[in-house]
Coordinates of C-alpha atoms and ligand atoms in Angstrom, one line a residue:
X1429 CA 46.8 105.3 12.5
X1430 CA 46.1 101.9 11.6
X1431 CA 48.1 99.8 9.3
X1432 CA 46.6 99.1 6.2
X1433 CA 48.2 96.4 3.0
X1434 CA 48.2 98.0 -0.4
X1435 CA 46.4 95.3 -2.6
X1436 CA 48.0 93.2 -4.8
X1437 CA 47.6 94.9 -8.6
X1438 CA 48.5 94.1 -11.8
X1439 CA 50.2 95.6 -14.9
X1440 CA 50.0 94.9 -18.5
X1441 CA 49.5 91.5 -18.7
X1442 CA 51.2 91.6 -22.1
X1443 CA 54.6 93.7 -21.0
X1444 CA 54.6 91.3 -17.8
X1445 CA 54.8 87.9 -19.0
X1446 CA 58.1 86.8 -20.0
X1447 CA 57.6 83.9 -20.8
X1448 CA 54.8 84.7 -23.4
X1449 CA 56.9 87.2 -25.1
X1450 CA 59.6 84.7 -24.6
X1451 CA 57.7 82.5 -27.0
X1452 CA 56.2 84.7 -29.7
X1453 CA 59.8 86.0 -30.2
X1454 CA 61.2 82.8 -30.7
X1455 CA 58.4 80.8 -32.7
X1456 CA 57.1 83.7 -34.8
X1457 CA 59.0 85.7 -37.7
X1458 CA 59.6 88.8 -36.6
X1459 CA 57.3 90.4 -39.2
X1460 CA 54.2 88.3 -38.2
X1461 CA 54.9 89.5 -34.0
X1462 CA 55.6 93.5 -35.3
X1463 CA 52.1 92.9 -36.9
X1464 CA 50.3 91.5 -33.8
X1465 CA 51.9 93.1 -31.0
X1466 CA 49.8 96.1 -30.6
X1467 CA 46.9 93.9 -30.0
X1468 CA 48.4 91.5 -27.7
X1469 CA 49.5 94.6 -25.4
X1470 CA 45.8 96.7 -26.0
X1471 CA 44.5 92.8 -24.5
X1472 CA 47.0 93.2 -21.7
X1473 CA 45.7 96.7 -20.8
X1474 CA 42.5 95.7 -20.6
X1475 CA 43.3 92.7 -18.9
X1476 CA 44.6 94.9 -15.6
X1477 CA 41.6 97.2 -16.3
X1478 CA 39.2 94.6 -16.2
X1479 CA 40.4 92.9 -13.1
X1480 CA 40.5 96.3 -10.9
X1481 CA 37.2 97.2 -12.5
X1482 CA 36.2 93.4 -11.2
X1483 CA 36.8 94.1 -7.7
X1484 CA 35.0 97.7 -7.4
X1485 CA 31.5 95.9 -8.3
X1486 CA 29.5 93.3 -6.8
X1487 CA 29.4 89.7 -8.6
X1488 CA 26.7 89.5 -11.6
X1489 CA 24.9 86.5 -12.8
X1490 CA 22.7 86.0 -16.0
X1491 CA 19.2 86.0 -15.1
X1492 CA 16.3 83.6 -16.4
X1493 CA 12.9 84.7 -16.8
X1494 CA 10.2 82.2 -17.8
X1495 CA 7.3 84.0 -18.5
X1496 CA 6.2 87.7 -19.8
X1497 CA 3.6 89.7 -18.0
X1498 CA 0.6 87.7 -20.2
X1499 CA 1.7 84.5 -18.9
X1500 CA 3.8 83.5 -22.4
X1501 CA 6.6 81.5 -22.0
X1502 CA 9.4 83.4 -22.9
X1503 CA 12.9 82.1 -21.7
X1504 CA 14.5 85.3 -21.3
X1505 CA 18.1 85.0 -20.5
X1506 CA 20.0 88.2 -19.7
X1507 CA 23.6 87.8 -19.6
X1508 CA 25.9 90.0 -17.8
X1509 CA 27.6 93.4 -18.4
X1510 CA 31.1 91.1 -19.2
X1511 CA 29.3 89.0 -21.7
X1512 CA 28.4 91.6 -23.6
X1513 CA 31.5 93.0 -23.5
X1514 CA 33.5 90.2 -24.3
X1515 CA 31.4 89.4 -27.7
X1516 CA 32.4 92.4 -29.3
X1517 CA 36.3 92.0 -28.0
X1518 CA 35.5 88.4 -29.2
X1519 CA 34.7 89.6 -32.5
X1520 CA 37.1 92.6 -32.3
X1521 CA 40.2 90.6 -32.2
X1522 CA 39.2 87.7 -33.7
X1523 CA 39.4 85.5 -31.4
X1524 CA 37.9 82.5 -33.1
X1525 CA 38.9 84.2 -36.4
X1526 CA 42.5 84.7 -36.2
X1527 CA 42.5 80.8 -35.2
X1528 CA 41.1 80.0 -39.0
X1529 CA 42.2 83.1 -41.2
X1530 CA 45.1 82.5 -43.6
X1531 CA 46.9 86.0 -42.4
X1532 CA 49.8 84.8 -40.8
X1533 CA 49.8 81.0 -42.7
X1534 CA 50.7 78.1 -39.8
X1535 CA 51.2 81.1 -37.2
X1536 CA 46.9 81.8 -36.9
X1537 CA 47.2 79.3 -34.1
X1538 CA 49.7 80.6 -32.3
X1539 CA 48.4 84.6 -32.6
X1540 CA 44.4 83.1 -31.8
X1541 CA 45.7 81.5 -28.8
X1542 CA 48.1 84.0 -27.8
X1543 CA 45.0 86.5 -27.7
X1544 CA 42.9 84.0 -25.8
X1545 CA 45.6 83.3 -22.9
X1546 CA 45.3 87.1 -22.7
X1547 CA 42.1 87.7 -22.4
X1548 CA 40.3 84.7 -20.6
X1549 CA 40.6 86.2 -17.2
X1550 CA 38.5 89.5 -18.0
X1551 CA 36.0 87.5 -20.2
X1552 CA 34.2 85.8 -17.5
X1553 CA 34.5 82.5 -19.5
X1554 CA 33.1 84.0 -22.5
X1555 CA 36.3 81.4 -23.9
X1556 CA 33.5 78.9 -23.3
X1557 CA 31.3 79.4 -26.5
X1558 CA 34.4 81.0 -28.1
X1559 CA 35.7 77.3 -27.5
X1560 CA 33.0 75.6 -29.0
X1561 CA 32.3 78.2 -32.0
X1562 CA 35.8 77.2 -32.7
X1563 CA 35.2 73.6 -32.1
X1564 CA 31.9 74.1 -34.4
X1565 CA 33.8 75.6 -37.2
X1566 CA 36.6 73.1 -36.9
X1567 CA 33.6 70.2 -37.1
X1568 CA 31.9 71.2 -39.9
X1569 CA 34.7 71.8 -42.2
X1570 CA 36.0 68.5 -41.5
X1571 CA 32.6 67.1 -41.9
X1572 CA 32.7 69.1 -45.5
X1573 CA 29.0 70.0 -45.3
X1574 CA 29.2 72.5 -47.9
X1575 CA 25.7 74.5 -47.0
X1576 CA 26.3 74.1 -43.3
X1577 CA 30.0 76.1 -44.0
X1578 CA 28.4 78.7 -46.3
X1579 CA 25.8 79.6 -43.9
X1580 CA 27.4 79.4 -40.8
X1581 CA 31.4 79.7 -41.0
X1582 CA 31.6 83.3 -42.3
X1583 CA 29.5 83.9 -38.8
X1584 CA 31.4 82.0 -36.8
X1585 CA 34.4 83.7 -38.2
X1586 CA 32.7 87.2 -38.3
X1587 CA 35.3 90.1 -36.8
X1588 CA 31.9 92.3 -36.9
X1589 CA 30.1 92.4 -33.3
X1590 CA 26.8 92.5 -35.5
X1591 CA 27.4 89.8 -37.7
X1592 CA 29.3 87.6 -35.4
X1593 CA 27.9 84.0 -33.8
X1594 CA 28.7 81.4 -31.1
X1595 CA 28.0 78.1 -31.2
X1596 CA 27.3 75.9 -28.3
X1597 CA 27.9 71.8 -28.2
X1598 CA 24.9 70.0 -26.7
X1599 CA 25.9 66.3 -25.7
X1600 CA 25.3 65.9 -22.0
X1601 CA 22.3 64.0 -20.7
X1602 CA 21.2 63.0 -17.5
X1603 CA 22.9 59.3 -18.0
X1604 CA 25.6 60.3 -20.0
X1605 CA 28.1 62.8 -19.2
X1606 CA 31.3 61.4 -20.0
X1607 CA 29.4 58.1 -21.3
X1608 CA 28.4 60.1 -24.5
X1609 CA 27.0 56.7 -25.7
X1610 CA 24.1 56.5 -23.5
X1611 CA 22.6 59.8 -24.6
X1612 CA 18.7 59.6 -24.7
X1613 CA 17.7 62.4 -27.1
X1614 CA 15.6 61.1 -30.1
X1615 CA 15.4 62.9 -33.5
X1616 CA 12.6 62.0 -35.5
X1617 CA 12.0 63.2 -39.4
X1618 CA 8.5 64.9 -40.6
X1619 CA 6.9 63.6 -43.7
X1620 CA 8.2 66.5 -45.0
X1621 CA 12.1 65.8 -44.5
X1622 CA 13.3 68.0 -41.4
X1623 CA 14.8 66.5 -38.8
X1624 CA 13.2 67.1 -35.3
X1625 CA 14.9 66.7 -31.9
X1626 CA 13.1 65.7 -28.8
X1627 CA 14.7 65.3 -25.5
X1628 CA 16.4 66.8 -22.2
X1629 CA 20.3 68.3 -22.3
X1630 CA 21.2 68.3 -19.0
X1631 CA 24.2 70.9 -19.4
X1632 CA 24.0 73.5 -22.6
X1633 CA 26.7 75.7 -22.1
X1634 CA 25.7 79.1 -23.1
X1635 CA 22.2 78.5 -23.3
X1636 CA 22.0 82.0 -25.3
X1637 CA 24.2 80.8 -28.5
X1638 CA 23.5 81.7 -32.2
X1639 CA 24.0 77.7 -33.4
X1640 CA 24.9 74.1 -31.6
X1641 CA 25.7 71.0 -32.7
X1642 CA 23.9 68.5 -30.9
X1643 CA 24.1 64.5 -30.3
X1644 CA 20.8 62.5 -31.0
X1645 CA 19.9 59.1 -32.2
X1646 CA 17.4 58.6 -34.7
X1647 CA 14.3 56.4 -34.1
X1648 CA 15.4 52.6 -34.8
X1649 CA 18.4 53.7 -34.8
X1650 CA 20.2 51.2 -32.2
X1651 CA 22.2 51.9 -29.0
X1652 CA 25.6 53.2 -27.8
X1653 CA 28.1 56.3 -29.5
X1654 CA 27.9 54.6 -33.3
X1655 CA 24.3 55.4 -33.8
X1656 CA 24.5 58.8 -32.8
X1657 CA 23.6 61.1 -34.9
X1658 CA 25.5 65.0 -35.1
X1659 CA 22.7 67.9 -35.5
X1660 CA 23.5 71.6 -36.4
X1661 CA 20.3 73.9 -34.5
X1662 CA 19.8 77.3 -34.4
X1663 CA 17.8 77.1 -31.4
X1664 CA 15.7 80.8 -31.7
X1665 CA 14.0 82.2 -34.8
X1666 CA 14.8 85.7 -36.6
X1667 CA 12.5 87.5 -33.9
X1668 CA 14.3 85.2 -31.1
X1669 CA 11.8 82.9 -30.3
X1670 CA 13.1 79.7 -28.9
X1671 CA 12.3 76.9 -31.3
X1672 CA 10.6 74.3 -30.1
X1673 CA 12.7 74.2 -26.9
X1674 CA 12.1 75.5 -23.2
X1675 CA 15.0 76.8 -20.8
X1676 CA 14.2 74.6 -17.3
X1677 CA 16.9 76.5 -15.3
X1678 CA 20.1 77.8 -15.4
X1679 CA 22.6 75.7 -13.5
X1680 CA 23.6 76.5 -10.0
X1681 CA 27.2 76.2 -10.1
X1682 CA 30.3 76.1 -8.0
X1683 CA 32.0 78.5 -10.4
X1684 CA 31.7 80.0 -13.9
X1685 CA 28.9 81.6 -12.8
X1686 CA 28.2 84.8 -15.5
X1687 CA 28.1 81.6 -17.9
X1688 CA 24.7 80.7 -18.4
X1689 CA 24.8 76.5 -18.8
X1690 CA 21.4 75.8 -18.4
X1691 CA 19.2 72.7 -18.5
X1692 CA 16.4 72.6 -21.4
X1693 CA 14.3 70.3 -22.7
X1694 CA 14.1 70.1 -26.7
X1695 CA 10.4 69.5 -28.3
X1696 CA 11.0 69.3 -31.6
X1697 CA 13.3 71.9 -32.4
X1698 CA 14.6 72.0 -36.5
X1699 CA 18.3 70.3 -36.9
X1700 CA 20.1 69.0 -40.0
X1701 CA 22.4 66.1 -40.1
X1702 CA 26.1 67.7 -40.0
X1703 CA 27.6 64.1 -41.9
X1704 CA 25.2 61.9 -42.9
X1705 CA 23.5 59.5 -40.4
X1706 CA 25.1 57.5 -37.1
X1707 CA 29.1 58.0 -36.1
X1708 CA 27.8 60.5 -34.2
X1709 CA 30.6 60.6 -31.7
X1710 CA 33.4 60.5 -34.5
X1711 CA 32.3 63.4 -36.4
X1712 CA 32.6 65.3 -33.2
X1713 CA 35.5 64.4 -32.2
X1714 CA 37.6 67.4 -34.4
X1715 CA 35.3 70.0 -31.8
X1716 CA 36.1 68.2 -28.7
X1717 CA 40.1 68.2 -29.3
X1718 CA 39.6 71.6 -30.6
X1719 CA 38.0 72.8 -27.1
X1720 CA 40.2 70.8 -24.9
X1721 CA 43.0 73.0 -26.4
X1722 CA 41.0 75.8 -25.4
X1723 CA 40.8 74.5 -22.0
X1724 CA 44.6 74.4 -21.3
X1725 CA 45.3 77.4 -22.7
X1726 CA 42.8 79.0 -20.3
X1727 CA 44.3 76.9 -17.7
X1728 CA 47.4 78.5 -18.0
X1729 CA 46.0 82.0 -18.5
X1730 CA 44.0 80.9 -14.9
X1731 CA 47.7 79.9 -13.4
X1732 CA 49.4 83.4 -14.5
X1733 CA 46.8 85.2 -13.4
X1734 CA 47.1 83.6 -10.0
X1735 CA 51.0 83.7 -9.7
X1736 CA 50.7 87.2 -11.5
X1737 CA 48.9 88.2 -8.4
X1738 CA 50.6 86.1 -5.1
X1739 CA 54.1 87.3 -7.0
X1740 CA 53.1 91.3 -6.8
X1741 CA 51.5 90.6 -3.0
X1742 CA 55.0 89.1 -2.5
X1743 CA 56.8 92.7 -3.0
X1744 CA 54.2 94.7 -0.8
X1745 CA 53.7 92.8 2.2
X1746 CA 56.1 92.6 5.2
X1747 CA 56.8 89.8 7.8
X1748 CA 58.6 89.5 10.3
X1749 CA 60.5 92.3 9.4
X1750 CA 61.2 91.9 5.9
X1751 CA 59.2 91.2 2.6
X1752 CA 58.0 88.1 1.7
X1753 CA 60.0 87.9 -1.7
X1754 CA 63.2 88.3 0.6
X1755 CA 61.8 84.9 2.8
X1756 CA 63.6 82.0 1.3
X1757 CA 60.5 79.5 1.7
X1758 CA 57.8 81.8 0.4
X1759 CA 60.3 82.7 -2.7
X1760 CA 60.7 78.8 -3.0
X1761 CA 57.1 78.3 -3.3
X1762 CA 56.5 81.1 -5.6
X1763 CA 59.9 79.5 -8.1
X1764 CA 57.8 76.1 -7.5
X1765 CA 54.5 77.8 -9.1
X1766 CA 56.2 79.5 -11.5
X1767 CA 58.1 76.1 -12.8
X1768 CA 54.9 74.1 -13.2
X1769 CA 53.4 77.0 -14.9
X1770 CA 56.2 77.2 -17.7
X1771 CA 56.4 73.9 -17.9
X1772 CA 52.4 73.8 -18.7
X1773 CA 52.6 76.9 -21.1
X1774 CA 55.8 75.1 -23.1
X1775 CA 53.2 72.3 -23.7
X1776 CA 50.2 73.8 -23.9
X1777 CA 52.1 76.0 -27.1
X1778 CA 53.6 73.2 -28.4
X1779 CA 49.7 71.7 -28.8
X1780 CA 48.8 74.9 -30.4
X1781 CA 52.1 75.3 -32.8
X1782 CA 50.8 71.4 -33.8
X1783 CA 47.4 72.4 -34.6
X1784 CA 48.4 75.5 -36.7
X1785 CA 51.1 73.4 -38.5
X1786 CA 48.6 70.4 -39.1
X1787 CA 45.6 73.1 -40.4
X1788 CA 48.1 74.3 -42.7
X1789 CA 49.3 71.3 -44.0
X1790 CA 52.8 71.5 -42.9
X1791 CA 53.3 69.1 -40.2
X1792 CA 54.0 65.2 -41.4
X1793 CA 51.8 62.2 -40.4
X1794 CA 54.3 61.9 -37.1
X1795 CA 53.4 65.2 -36.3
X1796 CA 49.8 64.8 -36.5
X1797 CA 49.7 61.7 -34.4
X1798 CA 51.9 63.7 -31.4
X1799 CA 49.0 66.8 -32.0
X1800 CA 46.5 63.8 -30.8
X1801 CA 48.2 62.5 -28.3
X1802 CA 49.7 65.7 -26.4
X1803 CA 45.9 67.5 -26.4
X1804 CA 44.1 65.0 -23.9
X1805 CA 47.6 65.1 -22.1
X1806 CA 47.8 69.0 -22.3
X1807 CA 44.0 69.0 -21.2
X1808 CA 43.9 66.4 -18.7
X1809 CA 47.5 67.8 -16.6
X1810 CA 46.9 71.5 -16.7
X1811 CA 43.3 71.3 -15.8
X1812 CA 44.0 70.2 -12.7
X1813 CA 47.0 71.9 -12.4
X1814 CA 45.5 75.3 -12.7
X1815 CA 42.9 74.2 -9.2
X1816 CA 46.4 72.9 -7.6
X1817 CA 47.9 76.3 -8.3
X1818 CA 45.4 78.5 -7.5
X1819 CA 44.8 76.7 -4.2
X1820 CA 48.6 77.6 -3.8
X1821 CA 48.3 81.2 -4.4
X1822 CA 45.5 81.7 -2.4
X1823 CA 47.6 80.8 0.7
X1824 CA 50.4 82.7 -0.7
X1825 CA 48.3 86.0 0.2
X1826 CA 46.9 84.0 3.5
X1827 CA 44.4 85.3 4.6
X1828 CA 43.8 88.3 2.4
X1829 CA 43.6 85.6 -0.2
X1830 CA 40.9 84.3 1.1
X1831 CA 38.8 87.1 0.9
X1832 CA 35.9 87.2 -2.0
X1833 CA 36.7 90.5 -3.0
X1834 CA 40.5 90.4 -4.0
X1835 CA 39.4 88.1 -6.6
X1836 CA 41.5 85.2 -6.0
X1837 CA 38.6 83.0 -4.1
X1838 CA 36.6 83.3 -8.1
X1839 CA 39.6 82.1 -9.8
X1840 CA 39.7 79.0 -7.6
X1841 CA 35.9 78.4 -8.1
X1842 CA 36.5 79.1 -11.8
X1843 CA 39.0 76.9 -12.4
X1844 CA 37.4 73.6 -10.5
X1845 CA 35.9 73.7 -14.2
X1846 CA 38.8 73.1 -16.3
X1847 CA 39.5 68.9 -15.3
X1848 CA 36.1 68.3 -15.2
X1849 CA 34.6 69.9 -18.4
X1850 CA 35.5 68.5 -21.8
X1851 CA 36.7 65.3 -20.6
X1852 CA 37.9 64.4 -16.7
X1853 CA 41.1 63.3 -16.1
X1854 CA 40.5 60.0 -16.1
X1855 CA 38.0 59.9 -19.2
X1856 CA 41.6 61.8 -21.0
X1857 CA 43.8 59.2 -19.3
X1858 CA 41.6 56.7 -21.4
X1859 CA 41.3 58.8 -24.5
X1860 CA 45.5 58.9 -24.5
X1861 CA 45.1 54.9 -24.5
X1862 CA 42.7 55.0 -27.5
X1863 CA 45.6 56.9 -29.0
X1864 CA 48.3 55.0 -27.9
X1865 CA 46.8 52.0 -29.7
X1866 CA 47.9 52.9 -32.7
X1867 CA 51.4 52.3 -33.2
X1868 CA 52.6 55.6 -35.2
X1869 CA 51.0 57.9 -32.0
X1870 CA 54.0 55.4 -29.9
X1871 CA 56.6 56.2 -32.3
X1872 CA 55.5 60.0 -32.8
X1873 CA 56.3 60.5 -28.8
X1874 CA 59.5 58.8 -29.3
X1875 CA 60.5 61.3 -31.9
X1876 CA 58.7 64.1 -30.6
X1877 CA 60.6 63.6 -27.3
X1878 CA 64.1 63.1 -29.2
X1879 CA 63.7 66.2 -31.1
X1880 CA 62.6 68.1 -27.8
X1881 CA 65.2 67.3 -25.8
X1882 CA 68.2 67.8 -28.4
X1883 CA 67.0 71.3 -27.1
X1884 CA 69.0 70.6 -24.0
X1885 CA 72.4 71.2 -24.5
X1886 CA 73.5 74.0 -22.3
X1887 CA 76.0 72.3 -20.0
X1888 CA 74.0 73.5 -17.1
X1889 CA 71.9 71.7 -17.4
X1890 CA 73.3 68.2 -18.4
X1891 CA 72.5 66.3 -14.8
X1892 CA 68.8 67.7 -15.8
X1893 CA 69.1 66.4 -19.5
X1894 CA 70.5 63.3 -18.3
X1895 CA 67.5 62.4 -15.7
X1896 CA 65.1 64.0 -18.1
X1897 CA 66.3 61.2 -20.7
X1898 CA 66.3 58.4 -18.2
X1899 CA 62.8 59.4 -17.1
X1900 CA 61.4 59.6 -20.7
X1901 CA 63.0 56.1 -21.6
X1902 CA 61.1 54.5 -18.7
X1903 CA 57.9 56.6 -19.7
X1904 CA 58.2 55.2 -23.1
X1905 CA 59.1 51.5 -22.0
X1906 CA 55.5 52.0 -19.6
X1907 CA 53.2 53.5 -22.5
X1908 CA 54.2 50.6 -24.3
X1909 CA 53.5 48.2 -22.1
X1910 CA 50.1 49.8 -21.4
X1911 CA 49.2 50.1 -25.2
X1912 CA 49.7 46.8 -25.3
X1913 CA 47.0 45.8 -23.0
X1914 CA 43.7 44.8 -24.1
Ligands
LIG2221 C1 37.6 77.6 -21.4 C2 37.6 76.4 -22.3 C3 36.3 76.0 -22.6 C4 36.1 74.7 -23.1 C5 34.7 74.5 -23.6 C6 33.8 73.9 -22.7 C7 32.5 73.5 -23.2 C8 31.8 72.7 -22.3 C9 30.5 72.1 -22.7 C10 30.5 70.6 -22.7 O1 29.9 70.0 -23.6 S1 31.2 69.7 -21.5 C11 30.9 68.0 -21.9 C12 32.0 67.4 -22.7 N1 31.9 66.0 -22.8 C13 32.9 65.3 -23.1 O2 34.0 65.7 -23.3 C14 32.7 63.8 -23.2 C15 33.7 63.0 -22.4 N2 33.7 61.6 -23.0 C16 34.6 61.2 -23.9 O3 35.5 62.0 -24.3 C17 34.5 59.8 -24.5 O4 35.9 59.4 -24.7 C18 33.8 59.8 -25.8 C19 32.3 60.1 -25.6 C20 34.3 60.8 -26.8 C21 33.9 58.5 -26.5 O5 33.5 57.4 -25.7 P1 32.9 56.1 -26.3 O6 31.4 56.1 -26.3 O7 33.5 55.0 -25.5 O8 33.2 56.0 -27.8 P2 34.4 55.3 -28.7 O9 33.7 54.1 -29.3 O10 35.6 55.0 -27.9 O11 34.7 56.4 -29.8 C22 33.8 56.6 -30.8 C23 34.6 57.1 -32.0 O12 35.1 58.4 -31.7 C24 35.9 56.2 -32.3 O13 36.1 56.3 -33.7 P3 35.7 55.1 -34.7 O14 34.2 55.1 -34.7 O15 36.4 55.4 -36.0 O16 36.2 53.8 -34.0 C25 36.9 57.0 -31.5 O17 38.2 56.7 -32.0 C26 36.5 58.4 -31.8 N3 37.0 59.4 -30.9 C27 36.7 59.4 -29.5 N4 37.4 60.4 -29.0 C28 38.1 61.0 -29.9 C29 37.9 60.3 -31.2 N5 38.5 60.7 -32.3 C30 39.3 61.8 -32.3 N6 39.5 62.5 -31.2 C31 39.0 62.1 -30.0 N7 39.2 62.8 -28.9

């Protein structure tokens, strides 16, 4: 009889993570975690379910159909099985809700993202327009565009499937991706006062959401990011007609591919101002740190997921006469994944405790300038991180991991995304500079980093503590120097 290896498989992603629970236990009162803990386990049931159910069916993509039988352009974009799936958990759990709702005060944050590291795997980045709806909500209110937030924050907030909407964030163009600034789109306004936008976004990411919030620069307005203008658009009518815009294709991508980013071409289609004219990029800033939060927390729900996996396969599968987990090299590389991944979840929460804190009010000025600084950095490490330790995991299983259908070869492709989306690592690098300019984001590190490593006291780890110190003096003598620079 032929030998055949059991599969790698996975358990309740809630019960399994240690470090998760780890966290919630010591950041949230006990009566806020009792309240939230059936959720965060029903998330990491269907998290398991969801992969095995992954790997029994062959892949899906959304499909785009230009024209009905009578030759009328239509623009029909059928989304996956997963997508539709993961609205209603989306709404269910309130995923973009819980992140906004005053239920558990300065803790929303922390229960919303706690949901979202959960569930990211099995949504087939349906965290993308979850990302930007909460990036959208997060915009407007700080824009305090009062009709724009009655109409479209109790959507956006919605924890009813029917009621619920996504918002997408259309800024790049075919010269400016990361150069925001160059973006060609024109809005123009009728005699009749509506705004009307007229141009090519090169990358919409989900194509099919309810609202978006677009860049575009006013005729005679001038060039570069200043005199850009931000637009709210619901791009289809009440029957779900496209407005004035045509779906050209949906992108052929490396990964993320049940996520339909698509390239369209807007020809006149109705938008508001969302603050006024020009400062276009500025009053979207709010929805792009919002999203890169998103993007490391999905990192590090892309990294678990990964060593989840290669650490299972490590108690199954026998080498030279023993099990890998009993190799001292493979178990060295597994404790080597593992400590980047804990030390990218440690930050990654402390970005999100920040932003709950700072919604609520409760952090100080010095902890709203460490919030700033520590999301690009979040962003820019564990995006590329998550690539790095996927790659890693992959050869963990050898050659069964790099086989399509245990799943692993889609979480690589998948997370390519995460340094390039939102900000590449060097377009962050620069962003943490912008920051760094102002002289309370220098001083905010220096007592950030003070306060985090009084932490360290145990005496087993002094030599640690002492080298960490020694290593975050020299960090801090560098940043200077570099903020100082022109
Ligand atoms: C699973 C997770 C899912 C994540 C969601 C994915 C959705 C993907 C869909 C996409 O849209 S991907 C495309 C995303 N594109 C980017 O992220 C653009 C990358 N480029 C940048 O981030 C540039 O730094 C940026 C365009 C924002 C600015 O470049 P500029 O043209 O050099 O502008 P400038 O003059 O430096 O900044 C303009 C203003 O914005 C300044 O304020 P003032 O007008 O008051 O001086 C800046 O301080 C402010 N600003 C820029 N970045 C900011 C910011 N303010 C706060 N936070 C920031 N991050």
């Amino acid at each position: 009889m032929t030998f055949v290896q059991s599969a790698a498989e996975l358990g309740n992603q809630f019960h399994d993570d240690r470090v998760l629970r780890g966290l919630l236990a010591q950041r949230l009162p006990a009566a806020v975690l009792s309240a939230i803990a059936p959720e965060l386990a029903a998330l990491g049931a269907h998290a398991a379910e969801a992969w095995q159910r992954e790997r029994e069916r062959s892949a899906r993509e959304p499909l785009l159909t230009h024209w009905d039988s009578q030759g009328r352009r239509i623009d029909r974009v059928e989304l996956t099985p997963t997508w539709h799936e993961s609205r209603e958990i989306a709404a269910r759990y309130g995923l973009v809700a819980a992140g906004h709702e005053d239920t558990h005060a300065e803790h929303g944050r922390l229960h919303q993202f706690a949901l979202v590291y959960l569930h990211h795997v099995a949504s087939a980045f349906f965290t993308c327009p979850l990302a930007m709806t909460d990036g959208a909500a997060t915009c407007l209110k700080a824009a305090g565009n009062t009709g724009l937030l009655a109409r479209a924050w109790p959507r956006y907030l919605s924890r009813d499937p029917a009621t619920f909407w996504i918002s997408g964030q259309w800024m790049t163009e075919t010269p400016g991706g990361s150069d925001v600034g160059n973006s060609q789109t024109q809005a123009r306004c009728d005699a009749d006062g509506q705004w009307r936008l007229y141009g090519r976004k090169w990358f919409t990411s989900a194509v099919q959401a309810d609202t978006a919030l677009a860049l575009a620069r006013p005729v005679g307005a001038g060039d570069g990011a200043d005199a850009l203008t931000l637009f709210y658009l619901e791009p289809r009518d009440a029957q779900g007609r496209w407005r004035d815009l045509v779906v050209n294709r949906l992108k052929p991508k490396l990964g993320t591919r049940e996520l339909p980013s698509a390239e369209t071409e807007l020809l006149g289609t109705p938008a508001e101002p969302v603050a006024g004219l020009g400062h276009g990029v500025r009053t979207i800033a709010p929805m792009l740190n919002v999203t890169r939060s998103w993007n490391a927390v999905c990192a590090i729900a892309t990294m678990r997921r990964a060593i989840a996996l290669a650490r299972d396969y490590a108690f199954r599968r026998r080498a030279f006469g023993r099990l890998l987990i009993e190799h001292p090299l493979h178990r060295t590389t597994l404790a080597a994944l593992q400590a980047d991944f804990e030390a990218a979840f440690q930050l990654t929460f402390h970005v999100v405790e920040l932003l709950g804190r700072a919604q609520h009010g409760k952090g100080d000025e010095s902890e709203a300038a460490l919030l700033r600084l520590l999301t690009p950095l979040a962003k820019l490490w564990t995006g590329k991180l998550a690539v790095a330790v996927c790659s890693e995991a992959i050869e963990c299983l050898g050659g069964a991991g790099y086989i399509e259908d245990g799943g692993l070869p889609q979480l690589l492709r998948d997370a390519q995304v995460l340094p390039i989306w939102e900000g590449t690592t060097n377009v962050l690098s620069l962003d943490v500079l912008r920051v760094l300019r102002n002289p309370a984001a220098l001083q905010a590190w220096r007592t950030g980093f003070a306060a985090l490593l009084q932490d360290v006291r145990a005496p087993a780890l002094e030599t640690a503590g002492g080298a960490l110190r020694t290593r975050a003096q020299e960090l801090l003598a560098r940043l200077a120097v570099l903020a100082a620079e022109p």
